[in-house]
XYZ file of C-alpha atoms in Angstrom:
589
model
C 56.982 129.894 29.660
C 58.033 126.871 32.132
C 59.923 124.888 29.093
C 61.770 128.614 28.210
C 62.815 128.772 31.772
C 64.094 125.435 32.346
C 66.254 125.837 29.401
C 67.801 129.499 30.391
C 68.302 127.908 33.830
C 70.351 124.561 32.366
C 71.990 127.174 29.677
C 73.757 129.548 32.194
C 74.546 126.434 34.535
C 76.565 125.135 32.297
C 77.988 128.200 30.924
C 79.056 128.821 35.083
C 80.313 125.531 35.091
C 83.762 125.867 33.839
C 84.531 128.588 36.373
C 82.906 127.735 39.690
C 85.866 125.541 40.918
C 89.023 127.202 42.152
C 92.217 126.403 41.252
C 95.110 125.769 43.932
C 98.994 125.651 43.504
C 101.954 125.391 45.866
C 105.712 125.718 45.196
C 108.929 126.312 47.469
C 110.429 129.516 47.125
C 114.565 129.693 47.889
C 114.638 133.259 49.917
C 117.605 134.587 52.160
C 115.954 134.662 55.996
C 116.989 136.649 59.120
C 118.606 134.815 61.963
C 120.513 135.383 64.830
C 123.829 134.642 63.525
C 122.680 136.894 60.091
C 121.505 136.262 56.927
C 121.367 132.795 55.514
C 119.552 130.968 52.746
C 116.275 129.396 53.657
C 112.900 128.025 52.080
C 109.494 129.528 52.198
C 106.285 128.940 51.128
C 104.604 129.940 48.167
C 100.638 128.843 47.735
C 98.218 130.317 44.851
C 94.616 130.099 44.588
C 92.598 130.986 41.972
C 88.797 132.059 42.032
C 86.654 133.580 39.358
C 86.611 137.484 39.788
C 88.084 140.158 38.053
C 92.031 140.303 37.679
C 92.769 141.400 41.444
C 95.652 141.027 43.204
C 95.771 139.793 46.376
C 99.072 138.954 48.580
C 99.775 137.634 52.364
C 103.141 137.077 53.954
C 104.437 135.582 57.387
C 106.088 137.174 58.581
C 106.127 140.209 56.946
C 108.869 140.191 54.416
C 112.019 142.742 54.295
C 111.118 143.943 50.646
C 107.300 145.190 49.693
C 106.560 142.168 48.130
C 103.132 143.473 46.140
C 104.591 145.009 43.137
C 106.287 142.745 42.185
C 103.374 139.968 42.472
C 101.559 141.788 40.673
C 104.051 142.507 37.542
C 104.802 138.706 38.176
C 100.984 137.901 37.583
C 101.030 140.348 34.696
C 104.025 138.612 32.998
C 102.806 135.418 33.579
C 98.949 136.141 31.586
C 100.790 138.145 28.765
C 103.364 134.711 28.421
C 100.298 132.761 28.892
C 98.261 134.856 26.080
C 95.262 135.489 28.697
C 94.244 138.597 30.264
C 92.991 136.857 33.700
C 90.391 139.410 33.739
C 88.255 136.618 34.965
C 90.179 135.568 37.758
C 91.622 137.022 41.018
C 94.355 135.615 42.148
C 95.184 135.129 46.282
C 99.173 134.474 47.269
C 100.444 133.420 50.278
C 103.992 133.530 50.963
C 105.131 131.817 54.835
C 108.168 131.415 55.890
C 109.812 130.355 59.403
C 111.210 133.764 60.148
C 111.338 137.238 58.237
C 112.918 137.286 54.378
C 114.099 139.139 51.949
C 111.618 138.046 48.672
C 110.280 141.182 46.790
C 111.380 140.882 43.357
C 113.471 138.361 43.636
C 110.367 136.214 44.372
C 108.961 137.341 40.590
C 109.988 134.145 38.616
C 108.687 131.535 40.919
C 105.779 133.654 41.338
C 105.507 134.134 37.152
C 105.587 130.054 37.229
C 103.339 129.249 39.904
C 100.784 131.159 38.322
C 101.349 130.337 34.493
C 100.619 127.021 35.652
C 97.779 127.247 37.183
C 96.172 129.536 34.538
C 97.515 126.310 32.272
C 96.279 123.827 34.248
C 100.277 122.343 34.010
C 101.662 120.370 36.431
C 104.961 121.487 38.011
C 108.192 119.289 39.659
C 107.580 120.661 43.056
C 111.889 118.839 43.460
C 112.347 122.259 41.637
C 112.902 126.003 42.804
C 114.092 129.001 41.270
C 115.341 132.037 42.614
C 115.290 135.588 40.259
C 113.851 138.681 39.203
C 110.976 138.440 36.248
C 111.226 141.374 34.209
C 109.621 142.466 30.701
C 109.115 140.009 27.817
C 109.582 137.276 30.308
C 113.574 137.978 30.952
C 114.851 136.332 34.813
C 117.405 138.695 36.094
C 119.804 138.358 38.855
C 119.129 138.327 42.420
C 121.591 138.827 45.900
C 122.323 135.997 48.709
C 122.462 133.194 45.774
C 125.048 130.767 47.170
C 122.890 131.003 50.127
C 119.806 129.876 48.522
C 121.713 127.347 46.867
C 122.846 126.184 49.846
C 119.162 125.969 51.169
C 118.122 123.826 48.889
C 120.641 121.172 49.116
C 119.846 120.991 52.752
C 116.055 121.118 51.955
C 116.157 118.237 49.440
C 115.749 119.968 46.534
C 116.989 117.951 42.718
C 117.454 120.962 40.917
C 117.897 124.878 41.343
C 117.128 127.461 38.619
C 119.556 130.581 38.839
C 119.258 133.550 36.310
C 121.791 133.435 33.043
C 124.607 136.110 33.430
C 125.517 135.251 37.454
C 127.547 132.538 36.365
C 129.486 133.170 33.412
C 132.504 131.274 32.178
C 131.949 129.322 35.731
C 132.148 132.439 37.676
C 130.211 134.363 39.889
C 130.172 137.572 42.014
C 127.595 138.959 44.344
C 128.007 142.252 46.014
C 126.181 141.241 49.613
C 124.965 144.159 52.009
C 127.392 146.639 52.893
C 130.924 145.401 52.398
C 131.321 141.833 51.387
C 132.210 140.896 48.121
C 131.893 137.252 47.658
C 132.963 135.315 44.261
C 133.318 131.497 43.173
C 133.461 128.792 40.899
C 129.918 127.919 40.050
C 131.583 124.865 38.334
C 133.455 124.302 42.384
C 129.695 124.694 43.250
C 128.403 121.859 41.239
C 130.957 119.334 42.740
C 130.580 120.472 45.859
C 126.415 120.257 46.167
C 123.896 117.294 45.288
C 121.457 119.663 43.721
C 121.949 120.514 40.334
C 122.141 124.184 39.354
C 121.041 125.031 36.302
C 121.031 128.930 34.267
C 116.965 130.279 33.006
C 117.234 133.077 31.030
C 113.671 133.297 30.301
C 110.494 132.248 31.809
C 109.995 129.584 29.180
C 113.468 127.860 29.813
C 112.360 127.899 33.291
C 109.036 126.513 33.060
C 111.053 123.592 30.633
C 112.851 122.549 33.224
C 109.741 122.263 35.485
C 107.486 120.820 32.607
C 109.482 119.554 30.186
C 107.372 121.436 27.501
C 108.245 124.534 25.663
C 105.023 126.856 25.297
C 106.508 130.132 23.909
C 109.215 129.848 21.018
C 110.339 131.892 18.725
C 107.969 131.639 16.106
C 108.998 133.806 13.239
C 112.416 136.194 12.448
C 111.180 139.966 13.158
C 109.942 141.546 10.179
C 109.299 145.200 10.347
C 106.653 146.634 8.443
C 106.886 149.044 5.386
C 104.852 152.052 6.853
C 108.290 151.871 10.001
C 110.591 151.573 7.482
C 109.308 154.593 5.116
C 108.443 157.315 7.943
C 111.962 156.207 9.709
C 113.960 156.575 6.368
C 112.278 159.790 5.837
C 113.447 160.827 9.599
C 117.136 159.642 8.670
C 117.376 161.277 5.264
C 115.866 164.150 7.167
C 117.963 164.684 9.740
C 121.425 163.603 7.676
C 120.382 166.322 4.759
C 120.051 168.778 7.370
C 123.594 167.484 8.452
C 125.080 168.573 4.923
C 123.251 171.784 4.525
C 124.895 172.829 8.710
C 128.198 171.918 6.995
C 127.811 173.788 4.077
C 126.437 176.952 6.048
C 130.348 176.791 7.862
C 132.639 176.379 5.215
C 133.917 180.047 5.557
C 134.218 179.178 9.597
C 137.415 180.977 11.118
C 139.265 177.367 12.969
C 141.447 176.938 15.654
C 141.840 174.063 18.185
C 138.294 174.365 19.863
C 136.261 174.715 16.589
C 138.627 171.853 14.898
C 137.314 169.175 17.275
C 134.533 170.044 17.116
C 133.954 169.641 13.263
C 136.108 166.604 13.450
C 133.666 165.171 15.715
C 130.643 166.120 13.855
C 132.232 165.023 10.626
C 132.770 161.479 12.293
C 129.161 160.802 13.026
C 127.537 161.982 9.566
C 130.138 159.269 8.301
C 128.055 156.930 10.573
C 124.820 158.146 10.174
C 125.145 157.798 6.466
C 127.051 154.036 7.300
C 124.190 152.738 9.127
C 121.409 154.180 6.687
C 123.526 152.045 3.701
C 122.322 149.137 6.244
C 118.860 149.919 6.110
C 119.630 150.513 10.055
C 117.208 153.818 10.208
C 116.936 154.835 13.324
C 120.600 154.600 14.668
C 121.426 156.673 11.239
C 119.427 159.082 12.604
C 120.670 158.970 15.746
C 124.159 159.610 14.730
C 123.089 162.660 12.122
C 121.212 163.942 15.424
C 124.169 164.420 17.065
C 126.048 165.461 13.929
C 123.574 168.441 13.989
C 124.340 169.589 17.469
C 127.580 169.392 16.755
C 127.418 171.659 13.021
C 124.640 173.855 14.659
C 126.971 175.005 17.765
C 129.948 176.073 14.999
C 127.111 177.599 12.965
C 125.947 179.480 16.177
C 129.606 179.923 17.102
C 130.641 181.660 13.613
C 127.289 184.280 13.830
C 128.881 185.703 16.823
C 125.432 185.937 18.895
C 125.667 189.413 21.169
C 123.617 188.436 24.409
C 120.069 190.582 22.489
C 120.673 188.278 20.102
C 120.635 185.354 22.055
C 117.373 186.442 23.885
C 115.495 187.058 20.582
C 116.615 183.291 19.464
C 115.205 182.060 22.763
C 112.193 183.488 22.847
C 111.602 182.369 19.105
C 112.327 178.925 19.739
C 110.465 179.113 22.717
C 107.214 180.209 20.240
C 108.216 177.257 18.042
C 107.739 174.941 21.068
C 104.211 176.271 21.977
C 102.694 176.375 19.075
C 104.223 172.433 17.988
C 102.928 171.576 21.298
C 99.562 172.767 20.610
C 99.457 170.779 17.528
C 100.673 167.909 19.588
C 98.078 167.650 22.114
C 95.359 167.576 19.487
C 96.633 164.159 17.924
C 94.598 160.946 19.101
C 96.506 158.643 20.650
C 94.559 154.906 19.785
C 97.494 152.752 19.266
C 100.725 151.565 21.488
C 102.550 153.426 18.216
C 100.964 156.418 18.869
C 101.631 156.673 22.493
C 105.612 156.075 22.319
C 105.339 158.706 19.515
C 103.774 161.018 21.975
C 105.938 159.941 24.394
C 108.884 160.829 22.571
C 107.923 163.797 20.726
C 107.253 165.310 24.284
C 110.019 164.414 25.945
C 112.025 166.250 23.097
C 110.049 169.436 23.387
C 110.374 169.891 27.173
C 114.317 168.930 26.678
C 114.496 171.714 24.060
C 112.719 173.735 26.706
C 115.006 173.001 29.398
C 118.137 173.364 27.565
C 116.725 177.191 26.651
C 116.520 177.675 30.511
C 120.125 176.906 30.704
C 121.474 179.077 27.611
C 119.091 181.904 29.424
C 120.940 181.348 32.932
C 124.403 181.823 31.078
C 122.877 184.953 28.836
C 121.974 186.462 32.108
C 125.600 186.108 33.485
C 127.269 187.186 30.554
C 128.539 183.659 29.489
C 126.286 182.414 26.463
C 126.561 179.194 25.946
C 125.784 178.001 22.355
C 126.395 174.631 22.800
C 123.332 173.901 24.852
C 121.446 176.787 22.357
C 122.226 174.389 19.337
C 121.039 171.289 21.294
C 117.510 172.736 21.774
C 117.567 173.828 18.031
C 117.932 170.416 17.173
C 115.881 168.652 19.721
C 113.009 170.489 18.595
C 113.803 169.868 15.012
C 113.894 165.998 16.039
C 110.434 166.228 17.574
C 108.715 167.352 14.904
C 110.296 164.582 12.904
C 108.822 162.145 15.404
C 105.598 163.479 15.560
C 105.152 161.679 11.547
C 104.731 158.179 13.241
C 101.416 159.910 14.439
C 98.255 157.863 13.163
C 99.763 154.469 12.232
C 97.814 151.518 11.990
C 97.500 148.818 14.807
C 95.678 147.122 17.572
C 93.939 149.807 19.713
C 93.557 150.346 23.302
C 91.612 152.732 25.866
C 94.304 155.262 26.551
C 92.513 158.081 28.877
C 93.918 160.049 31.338
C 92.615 157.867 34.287
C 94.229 154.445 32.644
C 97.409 156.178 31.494
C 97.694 157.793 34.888
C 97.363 154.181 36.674
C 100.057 152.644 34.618
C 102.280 155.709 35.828
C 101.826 154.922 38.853
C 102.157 150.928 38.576
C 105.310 151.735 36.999
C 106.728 154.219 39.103
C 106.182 151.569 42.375
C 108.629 148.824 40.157
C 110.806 150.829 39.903
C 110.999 151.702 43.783
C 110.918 148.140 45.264
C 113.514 147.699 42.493
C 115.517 149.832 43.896
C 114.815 148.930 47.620
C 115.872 146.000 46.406
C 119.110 146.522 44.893
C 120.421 148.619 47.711
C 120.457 145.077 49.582
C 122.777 144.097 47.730
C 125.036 147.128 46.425
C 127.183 149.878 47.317
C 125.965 151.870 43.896
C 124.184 154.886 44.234
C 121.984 154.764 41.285
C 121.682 158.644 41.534
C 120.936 158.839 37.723
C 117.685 156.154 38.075
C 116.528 158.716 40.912
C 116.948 161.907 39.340
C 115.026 160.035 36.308
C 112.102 158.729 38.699
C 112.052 162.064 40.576
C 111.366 163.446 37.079
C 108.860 161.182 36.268
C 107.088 161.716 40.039
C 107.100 165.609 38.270
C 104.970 164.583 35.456
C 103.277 162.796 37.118
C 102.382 166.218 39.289
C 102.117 167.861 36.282
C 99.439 165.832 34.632
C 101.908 164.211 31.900
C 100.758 160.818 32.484
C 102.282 159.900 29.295
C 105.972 160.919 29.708
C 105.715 160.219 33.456
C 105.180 156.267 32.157
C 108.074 156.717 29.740
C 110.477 158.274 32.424
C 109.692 155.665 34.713
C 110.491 152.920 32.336
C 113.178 154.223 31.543
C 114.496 154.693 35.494
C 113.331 150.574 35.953
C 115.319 149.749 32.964
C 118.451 151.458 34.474
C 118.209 149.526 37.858
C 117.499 146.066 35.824
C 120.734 147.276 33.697
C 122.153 147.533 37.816
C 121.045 144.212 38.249
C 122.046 142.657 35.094
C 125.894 143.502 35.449
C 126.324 142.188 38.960
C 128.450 139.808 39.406
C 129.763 139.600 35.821
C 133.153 139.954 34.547
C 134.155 143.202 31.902
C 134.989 140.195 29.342
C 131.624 138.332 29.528
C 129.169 141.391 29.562
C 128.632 140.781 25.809
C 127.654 137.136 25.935
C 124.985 138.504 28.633
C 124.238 141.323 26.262
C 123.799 138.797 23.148
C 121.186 136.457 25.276
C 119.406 139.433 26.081
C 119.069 141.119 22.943
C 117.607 137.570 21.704
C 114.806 137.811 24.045
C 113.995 141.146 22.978
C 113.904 140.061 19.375
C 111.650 137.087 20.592
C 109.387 139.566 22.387
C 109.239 142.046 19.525
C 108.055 139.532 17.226
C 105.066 138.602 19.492
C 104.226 141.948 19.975
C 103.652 142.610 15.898
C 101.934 139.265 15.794
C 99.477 141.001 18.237
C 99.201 143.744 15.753
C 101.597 145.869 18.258
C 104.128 147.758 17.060
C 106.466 149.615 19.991
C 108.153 151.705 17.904
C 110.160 153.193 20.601
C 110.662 149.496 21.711
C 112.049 148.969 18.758
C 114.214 151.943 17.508
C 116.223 151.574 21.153
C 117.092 147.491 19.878
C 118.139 148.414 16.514
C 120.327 151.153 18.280
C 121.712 148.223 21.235
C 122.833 146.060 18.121
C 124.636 149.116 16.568
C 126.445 149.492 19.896
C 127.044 146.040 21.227
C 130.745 146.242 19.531
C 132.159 149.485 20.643
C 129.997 150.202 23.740
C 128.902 147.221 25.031
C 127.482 148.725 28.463
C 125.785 151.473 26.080
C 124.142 148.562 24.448
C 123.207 146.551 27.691
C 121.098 149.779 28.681
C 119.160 150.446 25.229
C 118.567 147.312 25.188
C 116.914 147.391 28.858
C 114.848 150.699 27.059
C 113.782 148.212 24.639
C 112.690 145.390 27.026
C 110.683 148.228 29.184
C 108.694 150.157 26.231
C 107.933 147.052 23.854
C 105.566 145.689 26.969
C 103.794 148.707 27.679
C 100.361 146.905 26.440
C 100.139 144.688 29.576
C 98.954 147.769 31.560
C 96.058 148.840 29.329
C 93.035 147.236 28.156
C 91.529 147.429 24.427
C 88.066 149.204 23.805
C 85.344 147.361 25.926
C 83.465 145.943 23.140
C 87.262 143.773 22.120
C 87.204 143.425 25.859
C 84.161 141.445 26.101
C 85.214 139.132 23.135
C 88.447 138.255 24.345
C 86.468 136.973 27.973
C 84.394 134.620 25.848
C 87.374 131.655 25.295
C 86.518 128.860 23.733
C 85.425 126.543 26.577
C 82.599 129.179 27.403
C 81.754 129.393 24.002
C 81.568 125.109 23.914
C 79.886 125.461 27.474
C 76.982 128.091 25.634
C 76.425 126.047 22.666
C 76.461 122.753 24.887
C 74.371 124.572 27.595
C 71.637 125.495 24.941
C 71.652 122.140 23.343
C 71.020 120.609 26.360
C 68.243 122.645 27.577
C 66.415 122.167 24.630
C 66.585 118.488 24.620
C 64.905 118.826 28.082
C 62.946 121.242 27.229
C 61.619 119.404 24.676
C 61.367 116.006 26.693
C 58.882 117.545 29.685
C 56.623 119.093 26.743
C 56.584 115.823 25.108
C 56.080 114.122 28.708
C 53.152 116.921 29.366
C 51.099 116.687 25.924
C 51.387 112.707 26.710
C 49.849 113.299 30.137
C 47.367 115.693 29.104
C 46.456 113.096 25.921
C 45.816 110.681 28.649
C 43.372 112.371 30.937
């Protein structure tokens, strides 16, 4: 009994071994800091320490700073562990953020922060002659922050060798920042680099930053994206779907009475079958669909047009559709949502049903005031038609995670406070009302209300990716927005491809980046936003956890593993040695 308790006592001291010494990290963070004479650039403090714990969060600023600061530390933190393929579910993590006098850091603190703590989960060493100033957003992107020529100012005064600025403030050498209220300040980045010591240098991603810190790259590209066949099938059976229906709508009006209203109309719809059946040639599925989609709306409103609906008639097609809706919906709620593929389908599906739903409300309003208007009816005829399309990517294959209410409801919530210190944030810096990200987060703050965890974590990725889309486009020229839009459309390919490495498959994720690419020539700004969408939903796996029992394997790394193995080796050979020593002892008396 003594020799089995010496060895469990050496086995678990050197399985605790590994763990039992924090880790400590510093780096200077380039902020914009209140003064008496305004806002100028200064440097703060940032310091990390990490214990052994269990993934928490914890943040401390002097003084306090002008932006809540948390969220974003915590996405940072997230980022960082997803880039550095750990969950740091074993961790916490303590920041400290001083500064000299109150500043404006919030998410404009996130890529320093990202670094800081890659490294230390890394155990890299950073060039601490280095600082970076921008935004860290999903798949590892560093967006564009306010008060830049400050900061860059800052750091030449503060010694600094080298500044790290986001990609797409400085195109073709030039550079404009909306700042507070009125001022709108451009110039010559190239101007810049003669006129400062430091050298400024454009990140677009995390890795390029933490290059120029390291000199290592830990995160390229490692394959082209490949798509599986199950996507491809279901997605060509949604195309071919939705563009037959587009032919048999066309048929159903070819004894249509035209004039000027009903002529544009066709013309329009005739334009984007033409596409839809363009793009499916191109094996591009989903933005086929997209454009028979709208085809439909398009056919369906002259089909609704030529029945001549009396107002009865209308009311009897609502409260049809209306059935349709239910009874889908019921069918809906009893599907099992296991993988990241089955909770965009869910997420879309849904969001397509309540549209239909809302869209009825409106034709119902006009019914009532004598003034029907078939345009909206044939968009909820369609919608619903496109969500039980959807609903076939139900049950695919893929890594699984713990998706309950409680979980799903948390990563709402996480979500929903990005996207406000996002947009505290960006009101710093802008004139722009963003009214159409708040009437998308006040919808998702309605789900969330309403129980619909699921859509209410769609909605409000959606509403962050429109304030990152905000943030993206500051400051750069018409001209250049599709040399931003190219870099970021690589990263998203990048990202995808880990993501089905992982046995992910964001199928939302990806329809919305095969739909940017079909846009980035005639709708650039169209294309900057979808592929924002993309960015958002193809990352949704940092905020949930697999099943517990994957959990639990994925804690054991390989040192603890060594540590075990080492740990019982060990405390057998001594083990071993005191019996030998005792049997010796007892031979002796």
């Amino acid at each position: 009994m003594k020799r089995f308790c010496i060895f469990l006592l050496f086995s678990i001291l050197i399985l605790l071994l590994p763990t039992v010494n924090a880790k400590q990290g510093h780096m200077k963070l380039l902020a914009v800091t209140d003064t008496i004479d305004g806002e100028k650039g200064g440097i703060a403090n940032l310091y990390l320490e990490i214990k052994p714990g269990f993934g928490r969060v914890f943040l401390e600023t002097f003084p306090l700073t002008r932006v809540d600061t948390q969220i974003s530390t915590r996405f940072a933190k997230e980022i960082a562990c997803d880039f550095a393929d750990n969950g740091c579910d074993k961790f916490d993590f303590f920041y400290t953020i001083t500064a000299d006098s109150p500043i404006v850091a919030g998410p404009s603190a996130g890529a320093a922060i990202s670094i800081l703590t890659f490294s230390l989960i890394n155990d890299v060493e950073l060039d601490e002659d280095i600082a970076i100033t921008g935004t860290i957003n999903s798949g590892g992107l560093i967006g564009p922050v306010g008060g830049l020529k400050s900061k860059i100012e800052a750091a030449e005064i503060a010694g600094m060798k080298k500044v790290l600025i986001p990609f797409g403030e400085s195109i073709n050498g030039n550079i404009s920042i909306e700042v507070n209220e009125s001022i709108n300040e451009s110039f010559d980045l190239a101007r810049l680099r003669k006129s400062y010591r430091v050298e400024i240098i454009e990140a677009p991603t995390l890795d390029d930053a933490l290059f120029e810190f390291t000199k290592k790259r830990f995160r390229e590209k490692k394959a082209n994206l490949t798509i599986s066949q199950d996507y491809k099938d279901t997605m060509k059976i949604l195309a071919i779907q939705l563009c037959s229906r587009s032919t048999k709508l066309r048929n159903k009006i070819s004894n249509l009475t035209r004039d000027n209203k009903t002529e544009r109309i066709l013309d329009n719809a005739i334009n984007l079958s033409i596409k839809g059946k363009d793009y499916f040639s191109e094996n591009k599925y989903y933005s086929s669909a997209s454009y028979c989609f709208g085809a439909n709306v398009d056919f369906s409103h002259l089909s609704l047009l030529g029945m001549r609906l009396t107002g009865e008639d209308a009311i009897e097609k609502i409260k049809e559709l209306r059935k349709e809706i239910r009874d889908f919906d019921k069918i809906i709620e009893n599907e099992k949502i296991k993988t990241i593929t089955d909770l965009e389908s869910y997420m879309i599906v849904k969001e397509r049903l309540i549209e239909g739903n809302e869209f009825l409300d409106i034709v119902m309003e006009s019914v009532d005031n004598n003034d029907t208007n078939l345009r909206n009816l044939a968009y909820a005829i369609e919608r619903i038609n496109s969500a039980k399309s959807w609903a076939k990517f139900f049950e695919n294959t893929g890594k699984e995670f713990d998706f309950n209410d409680k979980v799903v409801e948390s990563a709402c919530k996480t979500k929903l406070s990005e996207v406000e210190e996002r947009l505290q944030y960006v009101q710093l810096y802008t004139l722009q009302s963003l009214e159409n990200t708040k009437k998308e987060l006040s919808y998702a703050y309605q789900d969330l209300r309403n129980r619909n965890f699921e859509l209410c974590l769609f909605k409000a990725s959606k509403a962050k990716a429109n304030v990152d889309t905000v943030l993206g486009v500051l400051g750069v020229k018409e001209d250049n927005v599709v040399k931003v839009l190219e870099q970021k459309l690589d990263i998203v390919e990048r990202n995808l491809v880990e993501q089905i490495e992982k046995e992910i498959f964001p199928i939302v994720g990806y329809s919305y980046f095969e739909y940017a690419n079909s846009l980035k020539d005639s709708e650039p700004f169209s294309a900057l936003l979808y592929s924002e969408y993309s960015l958002e939903l193809s990352n949704l796996d940092i905020y949930f956890e697999s099943p517990e029992i994957n959990k639990l394997f994925r804690k054991i790394d390989r040192k603890l593993i060594i540590a075990l193995i080492a740990g019982i080796v060990l405390g057998f050979v001594i083990s071993k040695f005191t019996g030998n020593t005792s049997r010796k002892k007892s031979r002796r008396k």
